[in-house]
């Protein structure tokens, strides 16, 4: 598995909720439309044990002409997800993470990592820690912080160790309040 990012695409949101309420949201942080046909979602069940190969390379692919406009999102969800998720869903996929399955946005055919949720390696147990929250990839929603405009192929640095150094905000289970519209620009309060 080659690590590197040559794209303006990021995974902007990830949810492993109750029942089949699971999704991944992909965001175009660039200034040009991007055809997702050049990309895929690749995955491993329970980590990626050998650290070299995807269990399921190009597990989710996109039709030619699947365009994400600048500042827009594309949502892959479970087909039996809650209506609030289904309304925002662009493509269905049944086998999304149970909390301990690595998912990465990859370049199609090569498996090169553009962005990743989870660590390539041994099974983490129930899930990975994010922002100091134990098992945050299980029974939570993760939202990428504002100002993150490039994917990160290094899950350890992306997940961080606390709320300050993590690239993610960890929300409670079944909190889909940010789904469908990623706030990537940070606003600064003006003191008067």
Short mmCIF file of N, CA and C in Angstrom, two decimals:
data_model
loop_
_atom_site.label_atom_id
_atom_site.label_comp_id
_atom_site.label_asym_id
_atom_site.label_seq_id
_atom_site.Cartn_x
_atom_site.Cartn_y
_atom_site.Cartn_z
N UNK A 1 0.86 -1.17 0.00
CA UNK A 1 0.00 0.00 0.00
C UNK A 1 0.90 1.23 0.00
N UNK A 2 0.75 2.06 -1.01
CA UNK A 2 1.54 3.27 -1.12
C UNK A 2 0.78 4.41 -0.46
N UNK A 3 1.52 5.22 0.25
CA UNK A 3 0.91 6.31 0.98
C UNK A 3 1.25 7.62 0.29
N UNK A 4 0.27 8.44 0.06
CA UNK A 4 0.52 9.74 -0.54
C UNK A 4 -0.78 10.39 -0.95
N UNK A 5 -0.78 11.71 -1.06
CA UNK A 5 -2.00 12.41 -1.43
C UNK A 5 -1.71 13.35 -2.58
N UNK A 6 -2.40 13.15 -3.69
CA UNK A 6 -2.26 14.03 -4.84
C UNK A 6 -3.62 14.58 -5.23
N UNK A 7 -4.49 14.75 -4.26
CA UNK A 7 -5.87 15.11 -4.55
C UNK A 7 -6.39 16.15 -3.57
N UNK A 8 -7.43 16.86 -4.01
CA UNK A 8 -8.12 17.79 -3.12
C UNK A 8 -9.29 17.12 -2.41
N UNK A 9 -9.40 15.81 -2.51
CA UNK A 9 -10.49 15.08 -1.87
C UNK A 9 -10.10 14.67 -0.46
N UNK A 10 -11.05 14.76 0.46
CA UNK A 10 -10.85 14.24 1.82
C UNK A 10 -12.10 13.48 2.25
N UNK A 11 -11.92 12.60 3.22
CA UNK A 11 -13.07 12.01 3.91
C UNK A 11 -13.46 13.05 4.96
N UNK A 12 -14.62 13.65 4.77
CA UNK A 12 -15.02 14.75 5.65
C UNK A 12 -15.89 14.29 6.82
N UNK A 13 -16.49 13.11 6.67
CA UNK A 13 -17.33 12.60 7.76
C UNK A 13 -17.41 11.08 7.65
N UNK A 14 -17.51 10.45 8.83
CA UNK A 14 -17.58 8.99 8.94
C UNK A 14 -18.56 8.70 10.06
N UNK A 15 -19.46 7.76 9.84
CA UNK A 15 -20.39 7.41 10.91
C UNK A 15 -20.58 5.91 11.01
N UNK A 16 -20.50 5.42 12.22
CA UNK A 16 -20.81 4.02 12.53
C UNK A 16 -21.85 4.10 13.63
N UNK A 17 -23.11 4.16 13.20
CA UNK A 17 -24.20 4.35 14.16
C UNK A 17 -24.89 3.06 14.50
N UNK A 18 -26.03 3.18 15.14
CA UNK A 18 -26.81 2.01 15.51
C UNK A 18 -27.33 1.32 14.25
N UNK A 19 -27.57 0.03 14.35
CA UNK A 19 -28.11 -0.76 13.25
C UNK A 19 -27.28 -0.56 11.98
N UNK A 20 -27.92 -0.17 10.88
CA UNK A 20 -27.22 0.02 9.61
C UNK A 20 -26.99 1.49 9.29
N UNK A 21 -26.93 2.32 10.29
CA UNK A 21 -26.75 3.76 10.10
C UNK A 21 -25.27 4.09 9.97
N UNK A 22 -24.75 3.79 8.77
CA UNK A 22 -23.32 3.94 8.49
C UNK A 22 -23.15 4.71 7.19
N UNK A 23 -22.11 5.56 7.15
CA UNK A 23 -21.81 6.27 5.90
C UNK A 23 -20.40 6.85 5.94
N UNK A 24 -19.91 7.18 4.75
CA UNK A 24 -18.69 7.95 4.56
C UNK A 24 -19.05 9.13 3.66
N UNK A 25 -18.57 10.31 4.02
CA UNK A 25 -18.79 11.51 3.22
C UNK A 25 -17.45 11.96 2.65
N UNK A 26 -17.40 12.18 1.33
CA UNK A 26 -16.19 12.63 0.65
C UNK A 26 -16.41 14.08 0.24
N UNK A 27 -15.39 14.93 0.46
CA UNK A 27 -15.50 16.37 0.23
C UNK A 27 -14.45 16.82 -0.78
N UNK A 28 -14.84 17.70 -1.70
CA UNK A 28 -13.91 18.31 -2.65
C UNK A 28 -13.46 19.65 -2.07
N UNK A 29 -12.23 19.68 -1.56
CA UNK A 29 -11.68 20.89 -0.95
C UNK A 29 -10.98 21.79 -1.95
N UNK A 30 -10.97 21.38 -3.23
CA UNK A 30 -10.26 22.15 -4.24
C UNK A 30 -11.13 23.18 -4.93
N UNK A 31 -10.58 23.72 -6.03
CA UNK A 31 -11.26 24.76 -6.80
C UNK A 31 -11.81 24.27 -8.12
N UNK A 32 -11.61 22.98 -8.44
CA UNK A 32 -12.05 22.41 -9.70
C UNK A 32 -12.93 21.21 -9.44
N UNK A 33 -13.88 20.92 -10.34
CA UNK A 33 -14.67 19.69 -10.21
C UNK A 33 -13.76 18.46 -10.31
N UNK A 34 -14.09 17.41 -9.58
CA UNK A 34 -13.30 16.18 -9.58
C UNK A 34 -14.20 15.01 -9.95
N UNK A 35 -13.74 14.19 -10.91
CA UNK A 35 -14.47 12.99 -11.31
C UNK A 35 -14.04 11.85 -10.39
N UNK A 36 -14.97 11.34 -9.63
CA UNK A 36 -14.66 10.26 -8.69
C UNK A 36 -14.28 8.95 -9.37
N UNK A 37 -14.49 8.85 -10.68
CA UNK A 37 -14.13 7.64 -11.40
C UNK A 37 -12.65 7.30 -11.29
N UNK A 38 -11.82 8.28 -10.96
CA UNK A 38 -10.39 8.06 -10.79
C UNK A 38 -10.05 7.54 -9.39
N UNK A 39 -11.06 7.41 -8.53
CA UNK A 39 -10.86 7.05 -7.13
C UNK A 39 -11.74 5.87 -6.75
N UNK A 40 -11.48 5.33 -5.58
CA UNK A 40 -12.28 4.23 -5.05
C UNK A 40 -12.20 4.27 -3.53
N UNK A 41 -13.01 3.44 -2.90
CA UNK A 41 -12.84 3.17 -1.47
C UNK A 41 -12.30 1.76 -1.37
N UNK A 42 -11.17 1.62 -0.70
CA UNK A 42 -10.57 0.31 -0.45
C UNK A 42 -10.66 0.04 1.04
N UNK A 43 -10.72 -1.25 1.41
CA UNK A 43 -10.92 -1.55 2.83
C UNK A 43 -10.24 -2.83 3.25
N UNK A 44 -10.14 -2.96 4.55
CA UNK A 44 -9.66 -4.19 5.19
C UNK A 44 -10.58 -4.49 6.36
N UNK A 45 -10.85 -5.76 6.57
CA UNK A 45 -11.64 -6.18 7.70
C UNK A 45 -10.74 -6.31 8.91
N UNK A 46 -11.10 -5.63 10.00
CA UNK A 46 -10.36 -5.72 11.26
C UNK A 46 -8.90 -5.31 11.09
N UNK A 47 -8.68 -4.11 10.61
CA UNK A 47 -7.31 -3.66 10.35
C UNK A 47 -6.86 -4.24 9.01
N UNK A 48 -5.59 -4.11 8.70
CA UNK A 48 -5.00 -4.71 7.49
C UNK A 48 -3.80 -5.49 7.98
N UNK A 49 -4.00 -6.75 8.25
CA UNK A 49 -3.01 -7.53 8.99
C UNK A 49 -1.61 -7.55 8.40
N UNK A 50 -1.48 -7.70 7.06
CA UNK A 50 -0.12 -7.79 6.52
C UNK A 50 0.50 -6.42 6.29
N UNK A 51 -0.29 -5.36 6.36
CA UNK A 51 0.24 -4.02 6.21
C UNK A 51 0.68 -3.67 4.80
N UNK A 52 0.43 -4.56 3.86
CA UNK A 52 0.90 -4.36 2.49
C UNK A 52 -0.22 -4.32 1.46
N UNK A 53 -1.28 -5.06 1.72
CA UNK A 53 -2.33 -5.22 0.71
C UNK A 53 -3.71 -4.99 1.32
N UNK A 54 -4.58 -4.40 0.49
CA UNK A 54 -5.97 -4.25 0.90
C UNK A 54 -6.65 -5.61 0.85
N UNK A 55 -7.49 -5.90 1.85
CA UNK A 55 -8.33 -7.09 1.76
C UNK A 55 -9.30 -6.94 0.59
N UNK A 56 -9.81 -5.72 0.42
CA UNK A 56 -10.79 -5.43 -0.62
C UNK A 56 -10.38 -4.16 -1.37
N UNK A 57 -9.42 -4.29 -2.32
CA UNK A 57 -9.03 -3.11 -3.09
C UNK A 57 -10.18 -2.66 -3.99
N UNK A 58 -10.29 -1.36 -4.17
CA UNK A 58 -11.34 -0.80 -5.03
C UNK A 58 -12.70 -1.41 -4.71
N UNK A 59 -12.99 -1.51 -3.42
CA UNK A 59 -14.22 -2.11 -2.92
C UNK A 59 -15.46 -1.33 -3.36
N UNK A 60 -15.34 -0.01 -3.39
CA UNK A 60 -16.41 0.85 -3.87
C UNK A 60 -15.82 1.66 -5.02
N UNK A 61 -16.45 1.57 -6.20
CA UNK A 61 -16.00 2.35 -7.34
C UNK A 61 -17.12 3.31 -7.76
N UNK A 62 -16.76 4.25 -8.61
CA UNK A 62 -17.70 5.29 -9.01
C UNK A 62 -17.79 5.35 -10.54
N UNK A 63 -18.98 5.55 -11.03
CA UNK A 63 -19.20 5.62 -12.48
C UNK A 63 -18.50 6.83 -13.08
N UNK A 64 -18.10 6.71 -14.35
CA UNK A 64 -17.55 7.85 -15.06
C UNK A 64 -18.58 8.97 -15.04
N UNK A 65 -18.12 10.17 -14.77
CA UNK A 65 -19.03 11.31 -14.72
C UNK A 65 -19.64 11.55 -13.35
N UNK A 66 -19.13 10.82 -12.33
CA UNK A 66 -19.57 11.08 -10.95
C UNK A 66 -18.72 12.24 -10.44
N UNK A 67 -19.24 13.43 -10.61
CA UNK A 67 -18.49 14.66 -10.36
C UNK A 67 -18.83 15.22 -8.98
N UNK A 68 -17.78 15.61 -8.25
CA UNK A 68 -17.98 16.41 -7.03
C UNK A 68 -17.51 17.82 -7.36
N UNK A 69 -18.41 18.75 -7.26
CA UNK A 69 -18.08 20.16 -7.50
C UNK A 69 -17.26 20.69 -6.31
N UNK A 70 -16.48 21.75 -6.51
CA UNK A 70 -15.74 22.35 -5.40
C UNK A 70 -16.68 22.72 -4.25
N UNK A 71 -16.30 22.35 -3.04
CA UNK A 71 -17.11 22.66 -1.86
C UNK A 71 -18.29 21.75 -1.64
N UNK A 72 -18.42 20.72 -2.48
CA UNK A 72 -19.56 19.81 -2.37
C UNK A 72 -19.11 18.47 -1.80
N UNK A 73 -20.08 17.65 -1.43
CA UNK A 73 -19.80 16.33 -0.85
C UNK A 73 -20.49 15.24 -1.65
N UNK A 74 -19.98 14.03 -1.45
CA UNK A 74 -20.57 12.82 -2.04
C UNK A 74 -20.65 11.81 -0.91
N UNK A 75 -21.83 11.23 -0.68
CA UNK A 75 -22.05 10.36 0.47
C UNK A 75 -22.30 8.93 0.01
N UNK A 76 -21.53 8.00 0.59
CA UNK A 76 -21.73 6.56 0.40
C UNK A 76 -22.33 6.04 1.70
N UNK A 77 -23.51 5.41 1.60
CA UNK A 77 -24.18 4.96 2.82
C UNK A 77 -24.68 3.53 2.69
N UNK A 78 -25.02 2.95 3.81
CA UNK A 78 -25.66 1.64 3.84
C UNK A 78 -27.08 1.79 3.29
N UNK A 79 -27.51 0.82 2.50
CA UNK A 79 -28.82 0.88 1.86
C UNK A 79 -30.00 0.87 2.82
N UNK A 80 -29.78 0.43 4.05
CA UNK A 80 -30.87 0.39 5.04
C UNK A 80 -30.69 1.46 6.11
N UNK A 81 -29.96 2.53 5.78
CA UNK A 81 -29.73 3.59 6.75
C UNK A 81 -31.00 4.38 7.01
N UNK A 82 -31.00 5.09 8.12
CA UNK A 82 -32.10 5.98 8.51
C UNK A 82 -32.42 6.97 7.37
N UNK A 83 -33.67 7.41 7.31
CA UNK A 83 -34.09 8.34 6.27
C UNK A 83 -33.26 9.62 6.25
N UNK A 84 -32.83 10.08 7.42
CA UNK A 84 -32.01 11.30 7.48
C UNK A 84 -30.70 11.11 6.72
N UNK A 85 -30.14 9.91 6.75
CA UNK A 85 -28.92 9.59 6.00
C UNK A 85 -29.27 9.34 4.54
N UNK A 86 -30.29 8.55 4.29
CA UNK A 86 -30.68 8.19 2.93
C UNK A 86 -30.96 9.41 2.07
N UNK A 87 -31.53 10.44 2.66
CA UNK A 87 -31.83 11.67 1.93
C UNK A 87 -30.57 12.30 1.34
N UNK A 88 -29.44 12.17 2.05
CA UNK A 88 -28.17 12.76 1.61
C UNK A 88 -27.31 11.77 0.83
N UNK A 89 -27.73 10.52 0.75
CA UNK A 89 -26.91 9.44 0.18
C UNK A 89 -26.87 9.53 -1.35
N UNK A 90 -25.66 9.43 -1.90
CA UNK A 90 -25.47 9.43 -3.36
C UNK A 90 -25.24 8.03 -3.92
N UNK A 91 -24.73 7.13 -3.09
CA UNK A 91 -24.44 5.76 -3.54
C UNK A 91 -24.51 4.82 -2.35
N UNK A 92 -25.14 3.66 -2.55
CA UNK A 92 -25.27 2.70 -1.46
C UNK A 92 -24.16 1.65 -1.51
N UNK A 93 -23.75 1.22 -0.32
CA UNK A 93 -22.78 0.15 -0.18
C UNK A 93 -23.04 -0.54 1.15
N UNK A 94 -23.22 -1.84 1.12
CA UNK A 94 -23.66 -2.58 2.30
C UNK A 94 -22.57 -2.78 3.34
N UNK A 95 -21.34 -3.00 2.91
CA UNK A 95 -20.30 -3.47 3.84
C UNK A 95 -19.42 -2.34 4.36
N UNK A 96 -20.05 -1.35 5.00
CA UNK A 96 -19.28 -0.28 5.64
C UNK A 96 -18.80 -0.74 7.01
N UNK A 97 -17.95 0.04 7.63
CA UNK A 97 -17.23 -0.38 8.83
C UNK A 97 -18.13 -0.66 10.03
N UNK A 98 -17.70 -1.64 10.82
CA UNK A 98 -18.30 -1.90 12.12
C UNK A 98 -17.49 -1.26 13.23
N UNK A 99 -16.58 -0.38 12.86
CA UNK A 99 -15.74 0.32 13.84
C UNK A 99 -14.30 -0.11 13.79
N UNK A 100 -14.05 -1.35 13.39
CA UNK A 100 -12.66 -1.83 13.36
C UNK A 100 -12.20 -2.21 11.96
N UNK A 101 -12.88 -1.70 10.94
CA UNK A 101 -12.52 -1.97 9.54
C UNK A 101 -11.93 -0.70 8.93
N UNK A 102 -10.73 -0.83 8.37
CA UNK A 102 -10.07 0.31 7.73
C UNK A 102 -10.79 0.64 6.43
N UNK A 103 -11.06 1.93 6.22
CA UNK A 103 -11.57 2.41 4.94
C UNK A 103 -10.70 3.56 4.48
N UNK A 104 -10.32 3.53 3.21
CA UNK A 104 -9.50 4.61 2.66
C UNK A 104 -10.05 5.05 1.32
N UNK A 105 -9.94 6.33 1.07
CA UNK A 105 -10.15 6.87 -0.26
C UNK A 105 -8.85 6.62 -1.00
N UNK A 106 -8.92 5.89 -2.10
CA UNK A 106 -7.71 5.47 -2.81
C UNK A 106 -7.79 5.83 -4.29
N UNK A 107 -6.63 5.87 -4.92
CA UNK A 107 -6.59 6.03 -6.37
C UNK A 107 -6.91 4.68 -6.98
N UNK A 108 -7.85 4.67 -7.90
CA UNK A 108 -8.33 3.40 -8.45
C UNK A 108 -7.19 2.66 -9.15
N UNK A 109 -7.16 1.36 -8.94
CA UNK A 109 -6.17 0.51 -9.59
C UNK A 109 -4.87 0.39 -8.85
N UNK A 110 -4.40 1.47 -8.24
CA UNK A 110 -3.10 1.42 -7.55
C UNK A 110 -3.25 1.16 -6.05
N UNK A 111 -4.38 1.56 -5.47
CA UNK A 111 -4.56 1.43 -4.03
C UNK A 111 -3.85 2.50 -3.23
N UNK A 112 -3.22 3.47 -3.92
CA UNK A 112 -2.53 4.55 -3.22
C UNK A 112 -3.53 5.34 -2.38
N UNK A 113 -3.14 5.62 -1.15
CA UNK A 113 -4.03 6.25 -0.17
C UNK A 113 -4.10 7.76 -0.37
N UNK A 114 -5.33 8.27 -0.51
CA UNK A 114 -5.58 9.70 -0.53
C UNK A 114 -5.94 10.16 0.88
N UNK A 115 -6.77 9.38 1.57
CA UNK A 115 -7.20 9.69 2.94
C UNK A 115 -7.67 8.39 3.56
N UNK A 116 -7.63 8.29 4.90
CA UNK A 116 -7.89 7.00 5.55
C UNK A 116 -8.56 7.19 6.91
N UNK A 117 -9.42 6.24 7.25
CA UNK A 117 -9.99 6.12 8.60
C UNK A 117 -9.61 4.74 9.10
N UNK A 118 -8.79 4.69 10.14
CA UNK A 118 -8.32 3.42 10.68
C UNK A 118 -6.86 3.19 10.34
N UNK A 119 -6.22 2.34 11.10
CA UNK A 119 -4.78 2.08 10.93
C UNK A 119 -4.54 0.77 10.22
N UNK A 120 -3.61 0.81 9.29
CA UNK A 120 -3.19 -0.40 8.60
C UNK A 120 -2.33 -1.19 9.58
N UNK A 121 -2.77 -2.39 9.92
CA UNK A 121 -2.06 -3.20 10.89
C UNK A 121 -3.01 -4.15 11.60
N UNK A 122 -2.71 -4.44 12.82
CA UNK A 122 -3.49 -5.42 13.57
C UNK A 122 -4.90 -4.92 13.88
N UNK A 123 -5.77 -5.88 14.14
CA UNK A 123 -7.15 -5.59 14.55
C UNK A 123 -7.11 -4.74 15.82
N UNK A 124 -7.80 -3.58 15.82
CA UNK A 124 -7.76 -2.70 16.98
C UNK A 124 -8.68 -3.13 18.11
N UNK A 125 -9.44 -4.20 17.90
CA UNK A 125 -10.47 -4.57 18.88
C UNK A 125 -11.80 -4.00 18.40
N UNK A 126 -12.47 -3.21 19.22
CA UNK A 126 -13.77 -2.64 18.82
C UNK A 126 -13.63 -1.47 17.86
N UNK A 127 -12.58 -0.67 18.02
CA UNK A 127 -12.39 0.50 17.17
C UNK A 127 -11.11 1.22 17.54
N UNK A 128 -10.84 2.32 16.80
CA UNK A 128 -9.64 3.12 17.05
C UNK A 128 -9.96 4.33 17.91
N UNK A 129 -8.99 4.76 18.67
CA UNK A 129 -9.11 5.97 19.47
C UNK A 129 -8.95 7.18 18.56
N UNK A 130 -9.77 8.18 18.76
CA UNK A 130 -9.69 9.44 18.01
C UNK A 130 -9.87 10.58 19.00
N UNK A 131 -8.96 11.56 18.95
CA UNK A 131 -9.05 12.75 19.80
C UNK A 131 -9.15 12.39 21.28
N UNK A 132 -8.53 11.28 21.66
CA UNK A 132 -8.55 10.84 23.05
C UNK A 132 -9.80 10.09 23.46
N UNK A 133 -10.71 9.85 22.50
CA UNK A 133 -11.95 9.12 22.79
C UNK A 133 -11.73 7.65 22.43
N UNK A 134 -11.83 6.78 23.40
CA UNK A 134 -11.63 5.35 23.19
C UNK A 134 -12.70 4.79 22.25
N UNK A 135 -12.27 3.93 21.32
CA UNK A 135 -13.18 3.28 20.36
C UNK A 135 -14.07 4.28 19.62
N UNK A 136 -13.49 5.42 19.25
CA UNK A 136 -14.28 6.49 18.61
C UNK A 136 -14.81 6.11 17.24
N UNK A 137 -14.16 5.16 16.57
CA UNK A 137 -14.65 4.76 15.25
C UNK A 137 -15.81 3.78 15.35
N UNK A 138 -16.19 3.41 16.55
CA UNK A 138 -17.36 2.56 16.78
C UNK A 138 -18.40 3.37 17.55
N UNK A 139 -19.63 3.31 17.09
CA UNK A 139 -20.75 3.97 17.79
C UNK A 139 -20.56 5.48 17.93
N UNK A 140 -19.94 6.12 16.93
CA UNK A 140 -19.76 7.57 16.92
C UNK A 140 -19.82 8.08 15.48
N UNK A 141 -19.93 9.38 15.37
CA UNK A 141 -19.76 10.07 14.10
C UNK A 141 -18.50 10.92 14.22
N UNK A 142 -17.66 10.86 13.19
CA UNK A 142 -16.45 11.67 13.14
C UNK A 142 -16.63 12.73 12.06
N UNK A 143 -16.36 13.98 12.40
CA UNK A 143 -16.45 15.09 11.45
C UNK A 143 -15.08 15.74 11.36
N UNK A 144 -14.59 15.92 10.12
CA UNK A 144 -13.29 16.56 9.91
C UNK A 144 -13.38 18.01 10.33
N UNK A 145 -12.38 18.48 11.05
CA UNK A 145 -12.34 19.86 11.51
C UNK A 145 -12.21 20.82 10.33
N UNK A 146 -12.67 22.03 10.54
CA UNK A 146 -12.48 23.07 9.54
C UNK A 146 -10.97 23.29 9.36
N UNK A 147 -10.60 23.74 8.19
CA UNK A 147 -9.19 24.01 7.91
C UNK A 147 -8.40 22.82 7.41
N UNK A 148 -8.96 21.62 7.48
CA UNK A 148 -8.29 20.42 6.95
C UNK A 148 -8.69 20.31 5.48
N UNK A 149 -7.74 20.58 4.59
CA UNK A 149 -8.04 20.64 3.16
C UNK A 149 -7.34 19.57 2.36
N UNK A 150 -6.50 18.76 3.02
CA UNK A 150 -5.82 17.65 2.36
C UNK A 150 -6.06 16.38 3.16
N UNK A 151 -6.18 15.26 2.45
CA UNK A 151 -6.30 13.98 3.13
C UNK A 151 -5.01 13.67 3.88
N UNK A 152 -5.11 12.75 4.81
CA UNK A 152 -3.95 12.37 5.61
C UNK A 152 -3.84 10.85 5.58
N UNK A 153 -2.78 10.34 4.98
CA UNK A 153 -2.59 8.90 4.88
C UNK A 153 -2.00 8.31 6.16
N UNK A 154 -1.65 9.17 7.13
CA UNK A 154 -1.11 8.72 8.42
C UNK A 154 -2.22 8.81 9.47
N UNK A 155 -2.89 7.68 9.72
CA UNK A 155 -4.03 7.67 10.63
C UNK A 155 -3.65 8.13 12.02
N UNK A 156 -2.47 7.78 12.50
CA UNK A 156 -2.06 8.16 13.85
C UNK A 156 -2.06 9.67 14.02
N UNK A 157 -1.50 10.38 13.04
CA UNK A 157 -1.48 11.84 13.16
C UNK A 157 -2.86 12.43 12.91
N UNK A 158 -3.65 11.83 12.02
CA UNK A 158 -5.00 12.30 11.75
C UNK A 158 -5.88 12.14 12.99
N UNK A 159 -5.84 10.97 13.61
CA UNK A 159 -6.66 10.69 14.79
C UNK A 159 -6.25 11.54 15.98
N UNK A 160 -4.94 11.79 16.11
CA UNK A 160 -4.44 12.59 17.22
C UNK A 160 -4.58 11.90 18.56
N UNK A 161 -4.19 12.61 19.59
CA UNK A 161 -4.24 12.06 20.95
C UNK A 161 -5.23 12.80 21.85
N UNK A 162 -5.68 13.96 21.40
CA UNK A 162 -6.64 14.74 22.18
C UNK A 162 -7.46 15.63 21.24
N UNK A 163 -8.40 16.37 21.79
CA UNK A 163 -9.29 17.20 20.97
C UNK A 163 -8.54 18.30 20.23
N UNK A 164 -7.39 18.72 20.75
CA UNK A 164 -6.65 19.81 20.11
C UNK A 164 -5.82 19.35 18.92
N UNK A 165 -5.14 18.19 19.03
CA UNK A 165 -4.24 17.78 17.95
C UNK A 165 -4.89 16.82 16.95
N UNK A 166 -6.12 16.44 17.17
CA UNK A 166 -6.83 15.58 16.22
C UNK A 166 -7.38 16.39 15.06
N UNK A 167 -7.47 15.76 13.88
CA UNK A 167 -8.11 16.40 12.72
C UNK A 167 -9.62 16.19 12.74
N UNK A 168 -10.13 15.52 13.77
CA UNK A 168 -11.53 15.13 13.82
C UNK A 168 -12.22 15.65 15.08
N UNK A 169 -13.52 15.89 14.96
CA UNK A 169 -14.39 16.13 16.09
C UNK A 169 -15.21 14.86 16.26
N UNK A 170 -15.25 14.32 17.46
CA UNK A 170 -15.98 13.08 17.73
C UNK A 170 -17.35 13.44 18.29
N UNK A 171 -18.40 13.04 17.55
CA UNK A 171 -19.77 13.28 17.98
C UNK A 171 -20.35 11.98 18.54
N UNK A 172 -21.46 12.11 19.22
CA UNK A 172 -22.13 10.94 19.78
C UNK A 172 -22.71 10.06 18.67
N UNK A 173 -23.07 8.85 19.03
CA UNK A 173 -23.70 7.92 18.09
C UNK A 173 -24.98 8.54 17.53
N UNK A 174 -25.19 8.33 16.22
CA UNK A 174 -26.39 8.78 15.51
C UNK A 174 -26.56 10.30 15.48
N UNK A 175 -25.46 11.04 15.60
CA UNK A 175 -25.48 12.49 15.40
C UNK A 175 -25.06 12.75 13.96
N UNK A 176 -26.03 13.02 13.10
CA UNK A 176 -25.77 13.24 11.67
C UNK A 176 -26.05 14.69 11.29
N UNK A 177 -25.92 15.58 12.25
CA UNK A 177 -26.30 16.98 12.06
C UNK A 177 -25.44 17.70 11.03
N UNK A 178 -24.23 17.20 10.75
CA UNK A 178 -23.36 17.85 9.77
C UNK A 178 -23.39 17.16 8.41
N UNK A 179 -24.12 16.09 8.27
CA UNK A 179 -24.12 15.31 7.03
C UNK A 179 -24.66 16.11 5.86
N UNK A 180 -23.94 16.05 4.74
CA UNK A 180 -24.40 16.67 3.50
C UNK A 180 -23.87 18.05 3.23
N UNK A 181 -23.17 18.65 4.19
CA UNK A 181 -22.65 20.01 4.01
C UNK A 181 -21.44 20.18 4.91
N UNK A 182 -20.26 20.06 4.34
CA UNK A 182 -19.05 20.13 5.16
C UNK A 182 -18.58 21.57 5.31
N UNK A 183 -18.42 22.01 6.55
CA UNK A 183 -17.92 23.35 6.86
C UNK A 183 -16.40 23.29 6.95
N UNK A 184 -15.72 23.67 5.85
CA UNK A 184 -14.27 23.55 5.81
C UNK A 184 -13.56 24.84 6.13
N UNK A 185 -14.26 25.99 6.03
CA UNK A 185 -13.63 27.26 6.36
C UNK A 185 -13.86 27.57 7.82
N UNK A 186 -12.79 27.91 8.51
CA UNK A 186 -12.90 28.23 9.93
C UNK A 186 -13.30 29.70 10.08
N UNK A 187 -14.27 29.94 10.92
CA UNK A 187 -14.69 31.32 11.18
C UNK A 187 -14.05 31.79 12.48
N UNK A 188 -13.68 33.05 12.49
CA UNK A 188 -13.06 33.63 13.66
C UNK A 188 -14.00 34.66 14.23
N UNK A 189 -14.27 34.54 15.51
CA UNK A 189 -15.15 35.51 16.17
C UNK A 189 -14.43 36.87 16.25
N UNK A 190 -15.13 37.90 15.89
CA UNK A 190 -14.55 39.26 15.96
C UNK A 190 -15.02 39.87 17.28
N UNK A 191 -14.03 40.27 18.08
CA UNK A 191 -14.34 40.90 19.37
C UNK A 191 -14.47 42.41 19.16
N UNK A 192 -15.50 43.00 19.72
CA UNK A 192 -15.73 44.42 19.51
C UNK A 192 -15.49 45.18 20.70
#
